[in-house]
Short mmCIF file of N, CA and C in Angstrom, two decimals:
data_model
loop_
_atom_site.label_atom_id
_atom_site.label_comp_id
_atom_site.label_asym_id
_atom_site.label_seq_id
_atom_site.Cartn_x
_atom_site.Cartn_y
_atom_site.Cartn_z
N VAL A 1 103.56 94.48 -149.29
CA VAL A 1 102.89 95.18 -150.38
C VAL A 1 103.68 96.44 -150.71
N GLN A 2 103.95 96.63 -151.98
CA GLN A 2 104.58 97.87 -152.43
C GLN A 2 103.58 98.65 -153.26
N LEU A 3 103.55 99.94 -153.04
CA LEU A 3 102.54 100.80 -153.68
C LEU A 3 103.23 101.89 -154.49
N GLN A 4 102.68 102.18 -155.64
CA GLN A 4 103.22 103.21 -156.53
C GLN A 4 102.08 104.09 -157.01
N ALA A 5 102.06 105.32 -156.53
CA ALA A 5 101.00 106.27 -156.92
C ALA A 5 101.44 107.09 -158.12
N SER A 6 100.48 107.44 -158.94
CA SER A 6 100.76 108.26 -160.12
C SER A 6 99.50 109.03 -160.52
N GLY A 7 99.67 109.95 -161.46
CA GLY A 7 98.52 110.66 -161.99
C GLY A 7 98.37 112.09 -161.54
N GLY A 8 99.21 112.53 -160.64
CA GLY A 8 99.13 113.91 -160.19
C GLY A 8 99.54 114.88 -161.29
N GLY A 9 99.26 116.14 -161.05
CA GLY A 9 99.62 117.16 -162.03
C GLY A 9 99.00 118.49 -161.68
N LEU A 10 99.06 119.39 -162.64
CA LEU A 10 98.51 120.73 -162.48
C LEU A 10 97.16 120.80 -163.19
N VAL A 11 96.16 121.29 -162.48
CA VAL A 11 94.82 121.40 -163.06
C VAL A 11 94.19 122.69 -162.57
N GLN A 12 93.33 123.25 -163.39
CA GLN A 12 92.61 124.46 -162.96
C GLN A 12 91.47 124.08 -162.02
N ALA A 13 91.11 125.02 -161.19
CA ALA A 13 89.97 124.80 -160.31
C ALA A 13 88.74 124.43 -161.15
N GLY A 14 88.00 123.44 -160.67
CA GLY A 14 86.85 122.94 -161.43
C GLY A 14 87.18 121.78 -162.33
N GLY A 15 88.46 121.52 -162.51
CA GLY A 15 88.89 120.45 -163.38
C GLY A 15 88.92 119.10 -162.67
N SER A 16 89.43 118.10 -163.39
CA SER A 16 89.44 116.72 -162.89
C SER A 16 90.81 116.09 -163.06
N LEU A 17 91.09 115.16 -162.19
CA LEU A 17 92.28 114.32 -162.30
C LEU A 17 91.92 112.92 -161.82
N ARG A 18 92.64 111.95 -162.33
CA ARG A 18 92.46 110.58 -161.87
C ARG A 18 93.80 110.06 -161.38
N LEU A 19 93.87 109.75 -160.12
CA LEU A 19 95.07 109.18 -159.54
C LEU A 19 94.99 107.66 -159.60
N SER A 20 96.13 107.05 -159.78
CA SER A 20 96.22 105.60 -159.81
C SER A 20 97.23 105.12 -158.79
N CYS A 21 97.01 103.94 -158.28
CA CYS A 21 97.94 103.33 -157.34
C CYS A 21 98.10 101.87 -157.73
N ALA A 22 99.32 101.51 -158.11
CA ALA A 22 99.62 100.14 -158.47
C ALA A 22 100.22 99.41 -157.27
N ALA A 23 99.69 98.26 -156.98
CA ALA A 23 100.14 97.49 -155.82
C ALA A 23 100.77 96.19 -156.27
N SER A 24 101.82 95.82 -155.59
CA SER A 24 102.44 94.52 -155.84
C SER A 24 101.99 93.56 -154.75
N GLY A 25 102.16 92.29 -155.00
CA GLY A 25 101.82 91.31 -153.97
C GLY A 25 100.54 90.57 -154.27
N ARG A 26 100.54 89.29 -153.95
CA ARG A 26 99.39 88.45 -154.26
C ARG A 26 98.26 88.60 -153.27
N THR A 27 98.49 89.30 -152.15
CA THR A 27 97.45 89.43 -151.14
C THR A 27 96.74 90.77 -151.21
N PHE A 28 96.86 91.43 -152.35
CA PHE A 28 96.27 92.77 -152.51
C PHE A 28 94.79 92.77 -152.14
N ASN A 29 94.08 91.73 -152.57
CA ASN A 29 92.63 91.68 -152.36
C ASN A 29 92.24 91.76 -150.89
N SER A 30 93.12 91.35 -150.01
CA SER A 30 92.78 91.28 -148.60
C SER A 30 92.97 92.61 -147.87
N TYR A 31 93.49 93.61 -148.56
CA TYR A 31 93.78 94.88 -147.89
C TYR A 31 92.69 95.92 -148.12
N ASN A 32 92.45 96.68 -147.09
CA ASN A 32 91.70 97.92 -147.23
C ASN A 32 92.65 98.95 -147.83
N MET A 33 92.20 99.66 -148.83
CA MET A 33 93.04 100.64 -149.50
C MET A 33 92.52 102.04 -149.22
N GLY A 34 93.45 102.95 -149.07
CA GLY A 34 93.05 104.32 -148.78
C GLY A 34 93.89 105.34 -149.53
N TRP A 35 93.34 106.52 -149.64
CA TRP A 35 94.07 107.68 -150.15
C TRP A 35 94.12 108.73 -149.04
N PHE A 36 95.29 109.29 -148.88
CA PHE A 36 95.50 110.38 -147.94
C PHE A 36 96.16 111.52 -148.70
N ARG A 37 96.15 112.68 -148.09
CA ARG A 37 96.85 113.81 -148.70
C ARG A 37 97.49 114.67 -147.62
N GLN A 38 98.53 115.36 -148.04
CA GLN A 38 99.23 116.24 -147.12
C GLN A 38 99.65 117.50 -147.85
N ALA A 39 99.12 118.62 -147.39
CA ALA A 39 99.48 119.93 -147.93
C ALA A 39 100.64 120.50 -147.12
N PRO A 40 101.40 121.41 -147.68
CA PRO A 40 102.53 121.98 -146.95
C PRO A 40 102.11 122.59 -145.62
N GLY A 41 102.80 122.23 -144.56
CA GLY A 41 102.52 122.78 -143.25
C GLY A 41 101.31 122.17 -142.55
N LYS A 42 100.72 121.16 -143.17
CA LYS A 42 99.54 120.53 -142.57
C LYS A 42 99.79 119.05 -142.32
N GLU A 43 98.97 118.48 -141.47
CA GLU A 43 99.07 117.07 -141.19
C GLU A 43 98.48 116.25 -142.34
N ARG A 44 98.93 115.04 -142.43
CA ARG A 44 98.36 114.13 -143.42
C ARG A 44 96.91 113.84 -143.04
N GLU A 45 96.02 113.91 -144.03
CA GLU A 45 94.61 113.71 -143.74
C GLU A 45 94.00 112.65 -144.65
N PHE A 46 93.02 111.98 -144.11
CA PHE A 46 92.29 110.94 -144.85
C PHE A 46 91.46 111.58 -145.95
N VAL A 47 91.43 110.91 -147.10
CA VAL A 47 90.62 111.37 -148.22
C VAL A 47 89.52 110.36 -148.54
N ALA A 48 89.91 109.11 -148.76
CA ALA A 48 88.94 108.08 -149.16
C ALA A 48 89.51 106.71 -148.89
N GLY A 49 88.61 105.73 -148.70
CA GLY A 49 89.05 104.36 -148.50
C GLY A 49 88.06 103.40 -149.15
N ILE A 50 88.53 102.18 -149.39
CA ILE A 50 87.67 101.17 -149.98
C ILE A 50 88.13 99.78 -149.54
N TRP A 51 87.14 98.96 -149.21
CA TRP A 51 87.41 97.58 -148.78
C TRP A 51 86.80 96.67 -149.83
N TRP A 52 87.64 95.81 -150.42
CA TRP A 52 87.20 94.98 -151.54
C TRP A 52 86.55 95.88 -152.59
N THR A 53 85.43 95.52 -153.09
CA THR A 53 84.73 96.38 -154.05
C THR A 53 83.46 96.96 -153.44
N PHE A 54 83.41 96.92 -152.11
CA PHE A 54 82.30 97.58 -151.45
C PHE A 54 82.40 99.08 -151.70
N GLY A 55 81.38 99.78 -151.43
CA GLY A 55 81.37 101.22 -151.64
C GLY A 55 82.45 101.91 -150.84
N GLY A 56 82.95 102.98 -151.39
CA GLY A 56 84.00 103.72 -150.71
C GLY A 56 83.46 104.56 -149.57
N TYR A 57 84.36 105.01 -148.74
CA TYR A 57 84.00 105.95 -147.67
C TYR A 57 84.94 107.13 -147.78
N TYR A 58 84.42 108.31 -147.44
CA TYR A 58 85.10 109.54 -147.81
C TYR A 58 85.17 110.55 -146.67
N ALA A 59 86.14 111.41 -146.76
CA ALA A 59 86.17 112.59 -145.92
C ALA A 59 85.05 113.52 -146.37
N ASP A 60 84.47 114.23 -145.44
CA ASP A 60 83.37 115.13 -145.77
C ASP A 60 83.79 116.17 -146.81
N SER A 61 85.03 116.55 -146.77
CA SER A 61 85.50 117.62 -147.66
C SER A 61 85.53 117.21 -149.13
N VAL A 62 85.50 115.92 -149.41
CA VAL A 62 85.58 115.46 -150.80
C VAL A 62 84.35 114.68 -151.22
N LYS A 63 83.45 114.42 -150.31
CA LYS A 63 82.27 113.63 -150.62
C LYS A 63 81.47 114.29 -151.73
N GLY A 64 81.08 113.49 -152.71
CA GLY A 64 80.33 114.01 -153.83
C GLY A 64 81.20 114.51 -154.97
N ARG A 65 82.50 114.67 -154.73
CA ARG A 65 83.42 115.14 -155.77
C ARG A 65 84.45 114.07 -156.14
N PHE A 66 84.86 113.28 -155.18
CA PHE A 66 85.87 112.25 -155.40
C PHE A 66 85.22 110.87 -155.36
N THR A 67 85.77 109.96 -156.14
CA THR A 67 85.30 108.58 -156.14
C THR A 67 86.50 107.64 -156.10
N ILE A 68 86.49 106.74 -155.13
CA ILE A 68 87.55 105.74 -155.03
C ILE A 68 87.03 104.43 -155.62
N SER A 69 87.91 103.73 -156.30
CA SER A 69 87.54 102.43 -156.86
C SER A 69 88.79 101.55 -156.88
N ARG A 70 88.56 100.27 -157.07
CA ARG A 70 89.69 99.36 -157.15
C ARG A 70 89.40 98.26 -158.15
N ASP A 71 90.45 97.77 -158.76
CA ASP A 71 90.37 96.66 -159.69
C ASP A 71 91.27 95.56 -159.12
N ASN A 72 90.67 94.61 -158.44
CA ASN A 72 91.46 93.59 -157.77
C ASN A 72 92.21 92.69 -158.75
N ALA A 73 91.67 92.53 -159.94
CA ALA A 73 92.34 91.70 -160.95
C ALA A 73 93.65 92.34 -161.42
N LYS A 74 93.69 93.66 -161.37
CA LYS A 74 94.88 94.39 -161.83
C LYS A 74 95.72 94.94 -160.68
N ASN A 75 95.30 94.70 -159.46
CA ASN A 75 96.00 95.25 -158.28
C ASN A 75 96.12 96.77 -158.37
N MET A 76 95.02 97.40 -158.69
CA MET A 76 95.02 98.85 -158.87
C MET A 76 93.93 99.50 -158.00
N VAL A 77 94.23 100.68 -157.55
CA VAL A 77 93.26 101.53 -156.86
C VAL A 77 93.27 102.89 -157.55
N TYR A 78 92.11 103.49 -157.67
CA TYR A 78 91.99 104.75 -158.37
C TYR A 78 91.29 105.78 -157.48
N LEU A 79 91.59 107.03 -157.75
CA LEU A 79 90.86 108.12 -157.11
C LEU A 79 90.50 109.12 -158.20
N GLN A 80 89.23 109.13 -158.56
CA GLN A 80 88.73 110.09 -159.53
C GLN A 80 88.36 111.36 -158.78
N MET A 81 88.99 112.45 -159.15
CA MET A 81 88.76 113.72 -158.47
C MET A 81 88.14 114.71 -159.44
N ASN A 82 86.93 115.13 -159.15
CA ASN A 82 86.21 116.08 -159.99
C ASN A 82 85.99 117.38 -159.23
N ASN A 83 85.72 118.42 -159.99
CA ASN A 83 85.45 119.73 -159.41
C ASN A 83 86.52 120.10 -158.38
N LEU A 84 87.75 120.00 -158.78
CA LEU A 84 88.85 120.26 -157.87
C LEU A 84 88.88 121.71 -157.42
N LYS A 85 89.27 121.89 -156.17
CA LYS A 85 89.35 123.20 -155.57
C LYS A 85 90.80 123.48 -155.16
N PRO A 86 91.18 124.73 -155.04
CA PRO A 86 92.55 125.03 -154.62
C PRO A 86 92.93 124.35 -153.31
N GLU A 87 91.98 124.18 -152.42
CA GLU A 87 92.27 123.52 -151.14
C GLU A 87 92.50 122.02 -151.26
N ASP A 88 92.28 121.46 -152.44
CA ASP A 88 92.59 120.04 -152.68
C ASP A 88 94.06 119.84 -153.02
N ALA A 89 94.79 120.90 -153.26
CA ALA A 89 96.19 120.77 -153.63
C ALA A 89 97.00 120.17 -152.49
N ALA A 90 97.75 119.14 -152.82
CA ALA A 90 98.52 118.41 -151.80
C ALA A 90 99.30 117.30 -152.48
N VAL A 91 100.14 116.65 -151.70
CA VAL A 91 100.71 115.39 -152.14
C VAL A 91 99.75 114.30 -151.70
N TYR A 92 99.36 113.46 -152.65
CA TYR A 92 98.41 112.40 -152.38
C TYR A 92 99.15 111.07 -152.28
N TYR A 93 98.78 110.32 -151.24
CA TYR A 93 99.41 109.04 -150.97
C TYR A 93 98.36 107.93 -150.98
N CYS A 94 98.72 106.80 -151.56
CA CYS A 94 97.88 105.63 -151.38
C CYS A 94 98.48 104.77 -150.28
N ALA A 95 97.62 104.03 -149.63
CA ALA A 95 98.05 103.24 -148.49
C ALA A 95 97.21 101.97 -148.38
N ALA A 96 97.77 100.97 -147.73
CA ALA A 96 97.10 99.69 -147.55
C ALA A 96 97.09 99.33 -146.07
N GLY A 97 95.94 98.86 -145.62
CA GLY A 97 95.83 98.46 -144.23
C GLY A 97 94.98 97.22 -144.09
N SER A 98 94.95 96.69 -142.88
CA SER A 98 94.27 95.42 -142.65
C SER A 98 92.80 95.59 -142.31
N ARG A 99 92.35 96.80 -142.09
CA ARG A 99 90.95 97.04 -141.80
C ARG A 99 90.55 98.43 -142.22
N THR A 100 89.27 98.67 -142.33
CA THR A 100 88.79 99.99 -142.73
C THR A 100 89.13 101.00 -141.64
N SER A 101 89.63 102.12 -142.05
CA SER A 101 90.02 103.14 -141.09
C SER A 101 90.21 104.48 -141.79
N ARG A 102 89.99 105.54 -141.04
CA ARG A 102 90.29 106.89 -141.51
C ARG A 102 91.57 107.43 -140.87
N SER A 103 92.21 106.60 -140.09
CA SER A 103 93.41 107.01 -139.37
C SER A 103 94.66 106.51 -140.09
N ALA A 104 95.57 107.44 -140.34
CA ALA A 104 96.80 107.07 -141.04
C ALA A 104 97.59 106.01 -140.27
N GLY A 105 97.50 106.06 -138.96
CA GLY A 105 98.25 105.11 -138.15
C GLY A 105 97.81 103.67 -138.30
N GLU A 106 96.62 103.46 -138.87
CA GLU A 106 96.12 102.10 -139.06
C GLU A 106 96.60 101.47 -140.36
N TYR A 107 97.25 102.26 -141.19
CA TYR A 107 97.69 101.76 -142.49
C TYR A 107 99.13 101.28 -142.40
N LEU A 108 99.38 100.14 -143.04
CA LEU A 108 100.65 99.45 -142.89
C LEU A 108 101.66 99.79 -143.99
N TYR A 109 101.16 100.07 -145.17
CA TYR A 109 102.05 100.28 -146.31
C TYR A 109 101.65 101.57 -147.02
N TRP A 110 102.66 102.27 -147.51
CA TRP A 110 102.44 103.57 -148.13
C TRP A 110 103.18 103.68 -149.45
N GLY A 111 102.55 104.36 -150.41
CA GLY A 111 103.22 104.70 -151.64
C GLY A 111 104.02 105.98 -151.46
N GLN A 112 104.70 106.40 -152.50
CA GLN A 112 105.61 107.54 -152.41
C GLN A 112 104.94 108.89 -152.58
N GLY A 113 103.70 108.94 -153.00
CA GLY A 113 103.01 110.21 -153.14
C GLY A 113 103.07 110.77 -154.54
N THR A 114 102.02 111.45 -154.92
CA THR A 114 101.96 112.13 -156.20
C THR A 114 101.36 113.52 -155.97
N LEU A 115 101.96 114.53 -156.59
CA LEU A 115 101.61 115.92 -156.30
C LEU A 115 100.44 116.39 -157.16
N VAL A 116 99.45 116.96 -156.50
CA VAL A 116 98.32 117.57 -157.18
C VAL A 116 98.35 119.07 -156.90
N THR A 117 98.37 119.85 -157.96
CA THR A 117 98.36 121.30 -157.84
C THR A 117 97.11 121.82 -158.52
N VAL A 118 96.39 122.68 -157.83
CA VAL A 118 95.14 123.24 -158.37
C VAL A 118 95.27 124.75 -158.42
N SER A 119 95.17 125.29 -159.62
CA SER A 119 95.29 126.74 -159.79
C SER A 119 93.89 127.37 -159.75
N SER A 120 93.83 128.54 -159.17
CA SER A 120 92.53 129.22 -159.04
C SER A 120 92.30 130.17 -160.19
#
């Protein structure tokens, strides 16, 4: 599976962005998909995940503000980010794994990352 993340940019605090992740491969439907982020000087952290079209699961820090979704027909995963805060600024990565997990080590494939900057 190859993953390509896009949609990052500069937004003011309180604003919104929608990240997209395009996946290649005919077995996309079988993967759990996740979004992670990494800010400068910090470890990569889990943001959200989704298995099939079941409801997403989220890090506490983004719950209620971010929504993960997927379109299996288009091999796409999305992360709608609302009410962005300066602490949300990071490089965001999409990833694919064989089971639901909040651990980066459980994910098998990674996209290249897209930068989100939030101004206060």
